[in-house]
Amino acid sequence: MSEAGKPIVEVCLTPALFYQYNTKESIVVAIDILRATSSICVALQYGARSIVPVMTVEESFQYKEKGYLIGAERQGSMVEGFDLGNSPFSYMEDKIIGRDIALTTTNGTKAINIANGSAGIVAGSFLNLDVLAAWLIEQNKDVLCLCAGWKNTFNLEDTLFAGALSQKLLPHFQLSEHRDSAIAAMNLYNLAKHDMYDFLKDSSHRTRLERLKIDEDVLYCLTPNQTLVVPVLKDGVLKKHSDW
Ligand code: 3SL
């Protein structure tokens, strides 16, 4: 926390830059709007007991043997042998109620894992924007918004969310000396907020997902405040903040 008393909010635009930040005293908000952190919010809202963010497909199968449901996305699609993919709608089904889930995705679950060693790790998405902002304000700790991007590159949708969240936090938080990424994210969000779906029409991940015909997923993931959960990671497991 800075000397002026207010905690700091910063934005890391890609996991490749994460090493530049010291997060020992900060809460890291992992952001993968399309679609991992959105689906994590949905799963916990719709009754999953916990989610383990897993790095590899192989590791996931070990969880299956222990009785977990397993979810995976590679190249946007579900992986053979898995119970679930990465669509938020698949995490609204009754079969997830009361279950522990192991989830592996290309970028989102990796971003959660690289933040290990931070003072706190939570999953952020438009789906939990307001409840997450209120929870972070209550914690009164420095916050780093970590955009998962795509394979270590920058993406627009995660940056828009980092901007939306930073803007909500700012009256209670302050920018750091390294503030330009947060300013850029907030400016982009303000440009996009009236129609984020249209703003993202030429973006890399929307283009990538086009062949999968999952526009409904994209629209839903851009809709603020559809869930009331803050997924908090402890000992490698994500649960609703109220369940810890
Ligand atoms: O990269 C990820 O973690 C995924 O969320 C990508 S996808 O939207 O499921 O293709």
mmCIF file with all atom_site columns, N, CA and C in Angstrom, residues 130-200:
data_model
loop_
_atom_site.group_PDB
_atom_site.id
_atom_site.type_symbol
_atom_site.label_atom_id
_atom_site.label_alt_id
_atom_site.label_comp_id
_atom_site.label_asym_id
_atom_site.label_entity_id
_atom_site.label_seq_id
_atom_site.pdbx_PDB_ins_code
_atom_site.Cartn_x
_atom_site.Cartn_y
_atom_site.Cartn_z
_atom_site.occupancy
_atom_site.B_iso_or_equiv
_atom_site.pdbx_formal_charge
_atom_site.auth_seq_id
_atom_site.auth_comp_id
_atom_site.auth_asym_id
_atom_site.auth_atom_id
_atom_site.pdbx_PDB_model_num
ATOM 1   N N  . ASP A 1 130 ? -19.499 -6.116  -10.397 1.00 0.00 ? 130 ASP A N  1
ATOM 2   C CA . ASP A 1 130 ? -19.830 -5.265  -9.243  1.00 0.00 ? 130 ASP A CA 1
ATOM 3   C C  . ASP A 1 130 ? -19.511 -5.944  -7.909  1.00 0.00 ? 130 ASP A C  1
ATOM 4   N N  . VAL A 1 131 ? -19.827 -7.236  -7.828  1.00 0.00 ? 131 VAL A N  1
ATOM 5   C CA . VAL A 1 131 ? -19.591 -7.933  -6.563  1.00 0.00 ? 131 VAL A CA 1
ATOM 6   C C  . VAL A 1 131 ? -18.083 -8.045  -6.310  1.00 0.00 ? 131 VAL A C  1
ATOM 7   N N  . LEU A 1 132 ? -17.315 -8.222  -7.366  1.00 0.00 ? 132 LEU A N  1
ATOM 8   C CA . LEU A 1 132 ? -15.861 -8.306  -7.226  1.00 0.00 ? 132 LEU A CA 1
ATOM 9   C C  . LEU A 1 132 ? -15.295 -6.956  -6.789  1.00 0.00 ? 132 LEU A C  1
ATOM 10  N N  . ALA A 1 133 ? -15.776 -5.880  -7.427  1.00 0.00 ? 133 ALA A N  1
ATOM 11  C CA . ALA A 1 133 ? -15.274 -4.543  -7.068  1.00 0.00 ? 133 ALA A CA 1
ATOM 12  C C  . ALA A 1 133 ? -15.568 -4.265  -5.584  1.00 0.00 ? 133 ALA A C  1
ATOM 13  N N  . ALA A 1 134 ? -16.784 -4.584  -5.159  1.00 0.00 ? 134 ALA A N  1
ATOM 14  C CA . ALA A 1 134 ? -17.149 -4.321  -3.757  1.00 0.00 ? 134 ALA A CA 1
ATOM 15  C C  . ALA A 1 134 ? -16.259 -5.147  -2.820  1.00 0.00 ? 134 ALA A C  1
ATOM 16  N N  . TRP A 1 135 ? -16.000 -6.391  -3.179  1.00 0.00 ? 135 TRP A N  1
ATOM 17  C CA . TRP A 1 135 ? -15.177 -7.275  -2.336  1.00 0.00 ? 135 TRP A CA 1
ATOM 18  C C  . TRP A 1 135 ? -13.741 -6.745  -2.267  1.00 0.00 ? 135 TRP A C  1
ATOM 19  N N  . LEU A 1 136 ? -13.214 -6.291  -3.394  1.00 0.00 ? 136 LEU A N  1
ATOM 20  C CA . LEU A 1 136 ? -11.831 -5.778  -3.411  1.00 0.00 ? 136 LEU A CA 1
ATOM 21  C C  . LEU A 1 136 ? -11.719 -4.501  -2.574  1.00 0.00 ? 136 LEU A C  1
ATOM 22  N N  . ILE A 1 137 ? -12.731 -3.672  -2.649  1.00 0.00 ? 137 ILE A N  1
ATOM 23  C CA . ILE A 1 137 ? -12.719 -2.431  -1.852  1.00 0.00 ? 137 ILE A CA 1
ATOM 24  C C  . ILE A 1 137 ? -12.676 -2.789  -0.357  1.00 0.00 ? 137 ILE A C  1
ATOM 25  N N  . GLU A 1 138 ? -13.454 -3.800  -0.012  1.00 0.00 ? 138 GLU A N  1
ATOM 26  C CA . GLU A 1 138 ? -13.487 -4.262  1.389   1.00 0.00 ? 138 GLU A CA 1
ATOM 27  C C  . GLU A 1 138 ? -12.115 -4.796  1.848   1.00 0.00 ? 138 GLU A C  1
ATOM 28  N N  . GLN A 1 139 ? -11.399 -5.484  0.955   1.00 0.00 ? 139 GLN A N  1
ATOM 29  C CA . GLN A 1 139 ? -10.102 -6.083  1.344   1.00 0.00 ? 139 GLN A CA 1
ATOM 30  C C  . GLN A 1 139 ? -9.058  -5.010  1.640   1.00 0.00 ? 139 GLN A C  1
ATOM 31  N N  . ASN A 1 140 ? -9.181  -3.851  0.936   1.00 0.00 ? 140 ASN A N  1
ATOM 32  C CA . ASN A 1 140 ? -8.264  -2.735  1.165   1.00 0.00 ? 140 ASN A CA 1
ATOM 33  C C  . ASN A 1 140 ? -6.782  -3.110  0.962   1.00 0.00 ? 140 ASN A C  1
ATOM 34  N N  . LYS A 1 141 ? -6.527  -3.891  -0.064  1.00 0.00 ? 141 LYS A N  1
ATOM 35  C CA . LYS A 1 141 ? -5.157  -4.299  -0.407  1.00 0.00 ? 141 LYS A CA 1
ATOM 36  C C  . LYS A 1 141 ? -4.874  -3.867  -1.838  1.00 0.00 ? 141 LYS A C  1
ATOM 37  N N  . ASP A 1 142 ? -3.594  -3.762  -2.206  1.00 0.00 ? 142 ASP A N  1
ATOM 38  C CA . ASP A 1 142 ? -3.255  -3.460  -3.593  1.00 0.00 ? 142 ASP A CA 1
ATOM 39  C C  . ASP A 1 142 ? -3.808  -4.538  -4.519  1.00 0.00 ? 142 ASP A C  1
ATOM 40  N N  . VAL A 1 143 ? -4.173  -4.124  -5.736  1.00 0.00 ? 143 VAL A N  1
ATOM 41  C CA . VAL A 1 143 ? -4.777  -5.046  -6.709  1.00 0.00 ? 143 VAL A CA 1
ATOM 42  C C  . VAL A 1 143 ? -3.996  -4.991  -8.014  1.00 0.00 ? 143 VAL A C  1
ATOM 43  N N  . LEU A 1 144 ? -3.706  -6.166  -8.563  1.00 0.00 ? 144 LEU A N  1
ATOM 44  C CA . LEU A 1 144 ? -3.148  -6.232  -9.920  1.00 0.00 ? 144 LEU A CA 1
ATOM 45  C C  . LEU A 1 144 ? -4.142  -6.980  -10.808 1.00 0.00 ? 144 LEU A C  1
ATOM 46  N N  . CYS A 1 145 ? -4.640  -6.297  -11.844 1.00 0.00 ? 145 CYS A N  1
ATOM 47  C CA . CYS A 1 145 ? -5.505  -6.957  -12.834 1.00 0.00 ? 145 CYS A CA 1
ATOM 48  C C  . CYS A 1 145 ? -4.579  -7.649  -13.831 1.00 0.00 ? 145 CYS A C  1
ATOM 49  N N  . LEU A 1 146 ? -4.668  -8.969  -13.899 1.00 0.00 ? 146 LEU A N  1
ATOM 50  C CA . LEU A 1 146 ? -3.775  -9.740  -14.783 1.00 0.00 ? 146 LEU A CA 1
ATOM 51  C C  . LEU A 1 146 ? -4.578  -10.262 -15.981 1.00 0.00 ? 146 LEU A C  1
ATOM 52  N N  . CYS A 1 147 ? -4.321  -9.667  -17.143 1.00 0.00 ? 147 CYS A N  1
ATOM 53  C CA . CYS A 1 147 ? -5.034  -10.078 -18.360 1.00 0.00 ? 147 CYS A CA 1
ATOM 54  C C  . CYS A 1 147 ? -4.383  -11.357 -18.896 1.00 0.00 ? 147 CYS A C  1
ATOM 55  N N  . ALA A 1 148 ? -5.197  -12.388 -19.100 1.00 0.00 ? 148 ALA A N  1
ATOM 56  C CA . ALA A 1 148 ? -4.646  -13.670 -19.564 1.00 0.00 ? 148 ALA A CA 1
ATOM 57  C C  . ALA A 1 148 ? -4.179  -13.585 -21.017 1.00 0.00 ? 148 ALA A C  1
ATOM 58  N N  . GLY A 1 149 ? -4.848  -12.724 -21.804 1.00 0.00 ? 149 GLY A N  1
ATOM 59  C CA . GLY A 1 149 ? -4.447  -12.565 -23.213 1.00 0.00 ? 149 GLY A CA 1
ATOM 60  C C  . GLY A 1 149 ? -4.532  -13.877 -23.972 1.00 0.00 ? 149 GLY A C  1
ATOM 61  N N  . TRP A 1 150 ? -3.720  -13.994 -25.022 1.00 0.00 ? 150 TRP A N  1
ATOM 62  C CA . TRP A 1 150 ? -3.667  -15.249 -25.782 1.00 0.00 ? 150 TRP A CA 1
ATOM 63  C C  . TRP A 1 150 ? -2.204  -15.620 -25.958 1.00 0.00 ? 150 TRP A C  1
ATOM 64  N N  . LYS A 1 151 ? -1.805  -16.719 -25.342 1.00 0.00 ? 151 LYS A N  1
ATOM 65  C CA . LYS A 1 151 ? -0.424  -17.206 -25.447 1.00 0.00 ? 151 LYS A CA 1
ATOM 66  C C  . LYS A 1 151 ? 0.588   -16.073 -25.267 1.00 0.00 ? 151 LYS A C  1
ATOM 67  N N  . ASN A 1 152 ? 0.421   -15.368 -24.176 1.00 0.00 ? 152 ASN A N  1
ATOM 68  C CA . ASN A 1 152 ? 1.332   -14.281 -23.782 1.00 0.00 ? 152 ASN A CA 1
ATOM 69  C C  . ASN A 1 152 ? 1.207   -13.008 -24.600 1.00 0.00 ? 152 ASN A C  1
ATOM 70  N N  . THR A 1 153 ? 0.226   -12.930 -25.511 1.00 0.00 ? 153 THR A N  1
ATOM 71  C CA . THR A 1 153 ? 0.042   -11.665 -26.229 1.00 0.00 ? 153 THR A CA 1
ATOM 72  C C  . THR A 1 153 ? -1.159  -10.912 -25.653 1.00 0.00 ? 153 THR A C  1
ATOM 73  N N  . PHE A 1 154 ? -1.189  -9.642  -25.962 1.00 0.00 ? 154 PHE A N  1
ATOM 74  C CA . PHE A 1 154 ? -2.256  -8.721  -25.518 1.00 0.00 ? 154 PHE A CA 1
ATOM 75  C C  . PHE A 1 154 ? -3.583  -9.084  -26.183 1.00 0.00 ? 154 PHE A C  1
ATOM 76  N N  . ASN A 1 155 ? -4.686  -8.962  -25.458 1.00 0.00 ? 155 ASN A N  1
ATOM 77  C CA . ASN A 1 155 ? -5.976  -9.006  -26.158 1.00 0.00 ? 155 ASN A CA 1
ATOM 78  C C  . ASN A 1 155 ? -6.902  -7.900  -25.663 1.00 0.00 ? 155 ASN A C  1
ATOM 79  N N  . LEU A 1 156 ? -7.901  -7.605  -26.486 1.00 0.00 ? 156 LEU A N  1
ATOM 80  C CA . LEU A 1 156 ? -8.763  -6.463  -26.174 1.00 0.00 ? 156 LEU A CA 1
ATOM 81  C C  . LEU A 1 156 ? -9.753  -6.765  -25.060 1.00 0.00 ? 156 LEU A C  1
ATOM 82  N N  . GLU A 1 157 ? -10.389 -7.950  -25.113 1.00 0.00 ? 157 GLU A N  1
ATOM 83  C CA . GLU A 1 157 ? -11.505 -8.168  -24.175 1.00 0.00 ? 157 GLU A CA 1
ATOM 84  C C  . GLU A 1 157 ? -11.048 -8.194  -22.719 1.00 0.00 ? 157 GLU A C  1
ATOM 85  N N  . ASP A 1 158 ? -9.889  -8.776  -22.444 1.00 0.00 ? 158 ASP A N  1
ATOM 86  C CA . ASP A 1 158 ? -9.404  -8.795  -21.059 1.00 0.00 ? 158 ASP A CA 1
ATOM 87  C C  . ASP A 1 158 ? -9.028  -7.380  -20.616 1.00 0.00 ? 158 ASP A C  1
ATOM 88  N N  . THR A 1 159 ? -8.475  -6.619  -21.568 1.00 0.00 ? 159 THR A N  1
ATOM 89  C CA . THR A 1 159 ? -8.085  -5.233  -21.261 1.00 0.00 ? 159 THR A CA 1
ATOM 90  C C  . THR A 1 159 ? -9.318  -4.374  -20.959 1.00 0.00 ? 159 THR A C  1
ATOM 91  N N  . LEU A 1 160 ? -10.402 -4.606  -21.727 1.00 0.00 ? 160 LEU A N  1
ATOM 92  C CA . LEU A 1 160 ? -11.630 -3.837  -21.454 1.00 0.00 ? 160 LEU A CA 1
ATOM 93  C C  . LEU A 1 160 ? -12.098 -4.090  -20.026 1.00 0.00 ? 160 LEU A C  1
ATOM 94  N N  . PHE A 1 161 ? -12.050 -5.370  -19.627 1.00 0.00 ? 161 PHE A N  1
ATOM 95  C CA . PHE A 1 161 ? -12.514 -5.661  -18.264 1.00 0.00 ? 161 PHE A CA 1
ATOM 96  C C  . PHE A 1 161 ? -11.574 -5.043  -17.221 1.00 0.00 ? 161 PHE A C  1
ATOM 97  N N  . ALA A 1 162 ? -10.271 -5.110  -17.475 1.00 0.00 ? 162 ALA A N  1
ATOM 98  C CA . ALA A 1 162 ? -9.312  -4.500  -16.533 1.00 0.00 ? 162 ALA A CA 1
ATOM 99  C C  . ALA A 1 162 ? -9.624  -3.007  -16.395 1.00 0.00 ? 162 ALA A C  1
ATOM 100 N N  . GLY A 1 163 ? -10.018 -2.378  -17.506 1.00 0.00 ? 163 GLY A N  1
ATOM 101 C CA . GLY A 1 163 ? -10.376 -0.956  -17.465 1.00 0.00 ? 163 GLY A CA 1
ATOM 102 C C  . GLY A 1 163 ? -11.652 -0.726  -16.674 1.00 0.00 ? 163 GLY A C  1
ATOM 103 N N  . ALA A 1 164 ? -12.645 -1.571  -16.903 1.00 0.00 ? 164 ALA A N  1
ATOM 104 C CA . ALA A 1 164 ? -13.926 -1.417  -16.196 1.00 0.00 ? 164 ALA A CA 1
ATOM 105 C C  . ALA A 1 164 ? -13.716 -1.575  -14.688 1.00 0.00 ? 164 ALA A C  1
ATOM 106 N N  . LEU A 1 165 ? -12.918 -2.574  -14.317 1.00 0.00 ? 165 LEU A N  1
ATOM 107 C CA . LEU A 1 165 ? -12.702 -2.824  -12.881 1.00 0.00 ? 165 LEU A CA 1
ATOM 108 C C  . LEU A 1 165 ? -11.857 -1.699  -12.265 1.00 0.00 ? 165 LEU A C  1
ATOM 109 N N  . SER A 1 166 ? -10.807 -1.292  -12.954 1.00 0.00 ? 166 SER A N  1
ATOM 110 C CA . SER A 1 166 ? -9.951  -0.219  -12.405 1.00 0.00 ? 166 SER A CA 1
ATOM 111 C C  . SER A 1 166 ? -10.785 1.041   -12.165 1.00 0.00 ? 166 SER A C  1
ATOM 112 N N  . GLN A 1 167 ? -11.647 1.338   -13.130 1.00 0.00 ? 167 GLN A N  1
ATOM 113 C CA . GLN A 1 167 ? -12.487 2.532   -13.012 1.00 0.00 ? 167 GLN A CA 1
ATOM 114 C C  . GLN A 1 167 ? -13.407 2.454   -11.800 1.00 0.00 ? 167 GLN A C  1
ATOM 115 N N  . LYS A 1 168 ? -13.949 1.267   -11.559 1.00 0.00 ? 168 LYS A N  1
ATOM 116 C CA . LYS A 1 168 ? -14.833 1.095   -10.392 1.00 0.00 ? 168 LYS A CA 1
ATOM 117 C C  . LYS A 1 168 ? -14.052 1.230   -9.089  1.00 0.00 ? 168 LYS A C  1
ATOM 118 N N  . LEU A 1 169 ? -12.794 0.772   -9.115  1.00 0.00 ? 169 LEU A N  1
ATOM 119 C CA . LEU A 1 169 ? -12.010 0.782   -7.872  1.00 0.00 ? 169 LEU A CA 1
ATOM 120 C C  . LEU A 1 169 ? -11.457 2.173   -7.557  1.00 0.00 ? 169 LEU A C  1
ATOM 121 N N  . LEU A 1 170 ? -11.226 2.975   -8.613  1.00 0.00 ? 170 LEU A N  1
ATOM 122 C CA . LEU A 1 170 ? -10.423 4.182   -8.439  1.00 0.00 ? 170 LEU A CA 1
ATOM 123 C C  . LEU A 1 170 ? -10.839 5.159   -7.339  1.00 0.00 ? 170 LEU A C  1
ATOM 124 N N  . PRO A 1 171 ? -12.103 5.370   -7.097  1.00 0.00 ? 171 PRO A N  1
ATOM 125 C CA . PRO A 1 171 ? -12.356 6.310   -6.001  1.00 0.00 ? 171 PRO A CA 1
ATOM 126 C C  . PRO A 1 171 ? -11.739 5.855   -4.675  1.00 0.00 ? 171 PRO A C  1
ATOM 127 N N  . HIS A 1 172 ? -11.601 4.545   -4.509  1.00 0.00 ? 172 HIS A N  1
ATOM 128 C CA . HIS A 1 172 ? -11.068 4.005   -3.252  1.00 0.00 ? 172 HIS A CA 1
ATOM 129 C C  . HIS A 1 172 ? -9.606  3.621   -3.376  1.00 0.00 ? 172 HIS A C  1
ATOM 130 N N  . PHE A 1 173 ? -9.111  3.571   -4.614  1.00 0.00 ? 173 PHE A N  1
ATOM 131 C CA . PHE A 1 173 ? -7.738  3.142   -4.899  1.00 0.00 ? 173 PHE A CA 1
ATOM 132 C C  . PHE A 1 173 ? -7.011  4.290   -5.592  1.00 0.00 ? 173 PHE A C  1
ATOM 133 N N  . GLN A 1 174 ? -5.711  4.123   -5.803  1.00 0.00 ? 174 GLN A N  1
ATOM 134 C CA . GLN A 1 174 ? -4.977  5.092   -6.613  1.00 0.00 ? 174 GLN A CA 1
ATOM 135 C C  . GLN A 1 174 ? -4.126  4.357   -7.640  1.00 0.00 ? 174 GLN A C  1
ATOM 136 N N  . LEU A 1 175 ? -3.716  5.099   -8.657  1.00 0.00 ? 175 LEU A N  1
ATOM 137 C CA . LEU A 1 175 ? -2.837  4.515   -9.667  1.00 0.00 ? 175 LEU A CA 1
ATOM 138 C C  . LEU A 1 175 ? -1.407  4.531   -9.153  1.00 0.00 ? 175 LEU A C  1
ATOM 139 N N  . SER A 1 176 ? -0.596  3.620   -9.671  1.00 0.00 ? 176 SER A N  1
ATOM 140 C CA . SER A 1 176 ? 0.809   3.580   -9.248  1.00 0.00 ? 176 SER A CA 1
ATOM 141 C C  . SER A 1 176 ? 1.629   4.465   -10.186 1.00 0.00 ? 176 SER A C  1
ATOM 142 N N  . GLU A 1 177 ? 2.928   4.502   -9.910  1.00 0.00 ? 177 GLU A N  1
ATOM 143 C CA . GLU A 1 177 ? 3.844   5.208   -10.815 1.00 0.00 ? 177 GLU A CA 1
ATOM 144 C C  . GLU A 1 177 ? 3.756   4.590   -12.233 1.00 0.00 ? 177 GLU A C  1
ATOM 145 N N  . HIS A 1 178 ? 3.578   3.254   -12.269 1.00 0.00 ? 178 HIS A N  1
ATOM 146 C CA . HIS A 1 178 ? 3.505   2.543   -13.563 1.00 0.00 ? 178 HIS A CA 1
ATOM 147 C C  . HIS A 1 178 ? 2.043   2.449   -13.981 1.00 0.00 ? 178 HIS A C  1
ATOM 148 N N  . ARG A 1 179 ? 1.478   3.582   -14.323 1.00 0.00 ? 179 ARG A N  1
ATOM 149 C CA . ARG A 1 179 ? 0.028   3.670   -14.441 1.00 0.00 ? 179 ARG A CA 1
ATOM 150 C C  . ARG A 1 179 ? -0.497  3.612   -15.864 1.00 0.00 ? 179 ARG A C  1
ATOM 151 N N  . ASP A 1 180 ? 0.393   3.628   -16.857 1.00 0.00 ? 180 ASP A N  1
ATOM 152 C CA . ASP A 1 180 ? -0.091  3.833   -18.225 1.00 0.00 ? 180 ASP A CA 1
ATOM 153 C C  . ASP A 1 180 ? -0.968  2.692   -18.723 1.00 0.00 ? 180 ASP A C  1
ATOM 154 N N  . SER A 1 181 ? -0.685  1.469   -18.281 1.00 0.00 ? 181 SER A N  1
ATOM 155 C CA . SER A 1 181 ? -1.533  0.357   -18.733 1.00 0.00 ? 181 SER A CA 1
ATOM 156 C C  . SER A 1 181 ? -2.943  0.493   -18.145 1.00 0.00 ? 181 SER A C  1
ATOM 157 N N  . ALA A 1 182 ? -3.045  0.955   -16.908 1.00 0.00 ? 182 ALA A N  1
ATOM 158 C CA . ALA A 1 182 ? -4.376  1.139   -16.307 1.00 0.00 ? 182 ALA A CA 1
ATOM 159 C C  . ALA A 1 182 ? -5.128  2.270   -17.021 1.00 0.00 ? 182 ALA A C  1
ATOM 160 N N  . ILE A 1 183 ? -4.412  3.342   -17.343 1.00 0.00 ? 183 ILE A N  1
ATOM 161 C CA . ILE A 1 183 ? -5.054  4.466   -18.058 1.00 0.00 ? 183 ILE A CA 1
ATOM 162 C C  . ILE A 1 183 ? -5.508  3.997   -19.443 1.00 0.00 ? 183 ILE A C  1
ATOM 163 N N  . ALA A 1 184 ? -4.647  3.253   -20.122 1.00 0.00 ? 184 ALA A N  1
ATOM 164 C CA . ALA A 1 184 ? -5.013  2.758   -21.460 1.00 0.00 ? 184 ALA A CA 1
ATOM 165 C C  . ALA A 1 184 ? -6.236  1.842   -21.372 1.00 0.00 ? 184 ALA A C  1
ATOM 166 N N  . ALA A 1 185 ? -6.257  0.968   -20.363 1.00 0.00 ? 185 ALA A N  1
ATOM 167 C CA . ALA A 1 185 ? -7.380  0.034   -20.219 1.00 0.00 ? 185 ALA A CA 1
ATOM 168 C C  . ALA A 1 185 ? -8.679  0.796   -19.942 1.00 0.00 ? 185 ALA A C  1
ATOM 169 N N  . MET A 1 186 ? -8.616  1.813   -19.096 1.00 0.00 ? 186 MET A N  1
ATOM 170 C CA . MET A 1 186 ? -9.834  2.576   -18.781 1.00 0.00 ? 186 MET A CA 1
ATOM 171 C C  . MET A 1 186 ? -10.309 3.354   -20.008 1.00 0.00 ? 186 MET A C  1
ATOM 172 N N  . ASN A 1 187 ? -9.362  3.943   -20.750 1.00 0.00 ? 187 ASN A N  1
ATOM 173 C CA . ASN A 1 187 ? -9.751  4.679   -21.957 1.00 0.00 ? 187 ASN A CA 1
ATOM 174 C C  . ASN A 1 187 ? -10.379 3.752   -22.984 1.00 0.00 ? 187 ASN A C  1
ATOM 175 N N  . LEU A 1 188 ? -9.802  2.583   -23.148 1.00 0.00 ? 188 LEU A N  1
ATOM 176 C CA . LEU A 1 188 ? -10.374 1.626   -24.108 1.00 0.00 ? 188 LEU A CA 1
ATOM 177 C C  . LEU A 1 188 ? -11.779 1.209   -23.668 1.00 0.00 ? 188 LEU A C  1
ATOM 178 N N  . TYR A 1 189 ? -11.921 0.937   -22.369 1.00 0.00 ? 189 TYR A N  1
ATOM 179 C CA . TYR A 1 189 ? -13.240 0.533   -21.864 1.00 0.00 ? 189 TYR A CA 1
ATOM 180 C C  . TYR A 1 189 ? -14.269 1.642   -22.136 1.00 0.00 ? 189 TYR A C  1
ATOM 181 N N  . ASN A 1 190 ? -13.874 2.881   -21.909 1.00 0.00 ? 190 ASN A N  1
ATOM 182 C CA . ASN A 1 190 ? -14.835 3.973   -22.134 1.00 0.00 ? 190 ASN A CA 1
ATOM 183 C C  . ASN A 1 190 ? -15.206 4.120   -23.603 1.00 0.00 ? 190 ASN A C  1
ATOM 184 N N  . LEU A 1 191 ? -14.263 3.793   -24.476 1.00 0.00 ? 191 LEU A N  1
ATOM 185 C CA . LEU A 1 191 ? -14.567 3.814   -25.921 1.00 0.00 ? 191 LEU A CA 1
ATOM 186 C C  . LEU A 1 191 ? -15.548 2.688   -26.284 1.00 0.00 ? 191 LEU A C  1
ATOM 187 N N  . ALA A 1 192 ? -15.401 1.562   -25.593 1.00 0.00 ? 192 ALA A N  1
ATOM 188 C CA . ALA A 1 192 ? -16.102 0.340   -25.995 1.00 0.00 ? 192 ALA A CA 1
ATOM 189 C C  . ALA A 1 192 ? -17.415 0.107   -25.274 1.00 0.00 ? 192 ALA A C  1
ATOM 190 N N  . LYS A 1 193 ? -17.605 0.727   -24.112 1.00 0.00 ? 193 LYS A N  1
ATOM 191 C CA . LYS A 1 193 ? -18.631 0.252   -23.175 1.00 0.00 ? 193 LYS A CA 1
ATOM 192 C C  . LYS A 1 193 ? -20.057 0.265   -23.720 1.00 0.00 ? 193 LYS A C  1
ATOM 193 N N  . HIS A 1 194 ? -20.351 1.133   -24.691 1.00 0.00 ? 194 HIS A N  1
ATOM 194 C CA . HIS A 1 194 ? -21.741 1.189   -25.168 1.00 0.00 ? 194 HIS A CA 1
ATOM 195 C C  . HIS A 1 194 ? -22.084 0.006   -26.057 1.00 0.00 ? 194 HIS A C  1
ATOM 196 N N  . ASP A 1 195 ? -21.073 -0.620  -26.653 1.00 0.00 ? 195 ASP A N  1
ATOM 197 C CA . ASP A 1 195 ? -21.329 -1.826  -27.462 1.00 0.00 ? 195 ASP A CA 1
ATOM 198 C C  . ASP A 1 195 ? -20.024 -2.632  -27.563 1.00 0.00 ? 195 ASP A C  1
ATOM 199 N N  . MET A 1 196 ? -19.744 -3.354  -26.502 1.00 0.00 ? 196 MET A N  1
ATOM 200 C CA . MET A 1 196 ? -18.459 -4.082  -26.466 1.00 0.00 ? 196 MET A CA 1
ATOM 201 C C  . MET A 1 196 ? -18.423 -5.171  -27.525 1.00 0.00 ? 196 MET A C  1
ATOM 202 N N  . TYR A 1 197 ? -19.585 -5.755  -27.793 1.00 0.00 ? 197 TYR A N  1
ATOM 203 C CA . TYR A 1 197 ? -19.649 -6.827  -28.796 1.00 0.00 ? 197 TYR A CA 1
ATOM 204 C C  . TYR A 1 197 ? -19.193 -6.281  -30.154 1.00 0.00 ? 197 TYR A C  1
ATOM 205 N N  . ASP A 1 198 ? -19.704 -5.124  -30.511 1.00 0.00 ? 198 ASP A N  1
ATOM 206 C CA . ASP A 1 198 ? -19.327 -4.517  -31.787 1.00 0.00 ? 198 ASP A CA 1
ATOM 207 C C  . ASP A 1 198 ? -17.854 -4.060  -31.755 1.00 0.00 ? 198 ASP A C  1
ATOM 208 N N  . PHE A 1 199 ? -17.451 -3.479  -30.638 1.00 0.00 ? 199 PHE A N  1
ATOM 209 C CA . PHE A 1 199 ? -16.066 -2.996  -30.503 1.00 0.00 ? 199 PHE A CA 1
ATOM 210 C C  . PHE A 1 199 ? -15.072 -4.133  -30.748 1.00 0.00 ? 199 PHE A C  1
ATOM 211 N N  . LEU A 1 200 ? -15.481 -5.333  -30.345 1.00 0.00 ? 200 LEU A N  1
ATOM 212 C CA . LEU A 1 200 ? -14.560 -6.482  -30.449 1.00 0.00 ? 200 LEU A CA 1
ATOM 213 C C  . LEU A 1 200 ? -14.690 -7.243  -31.765 1.00 0.00 ? 200 LEU A C  1
#
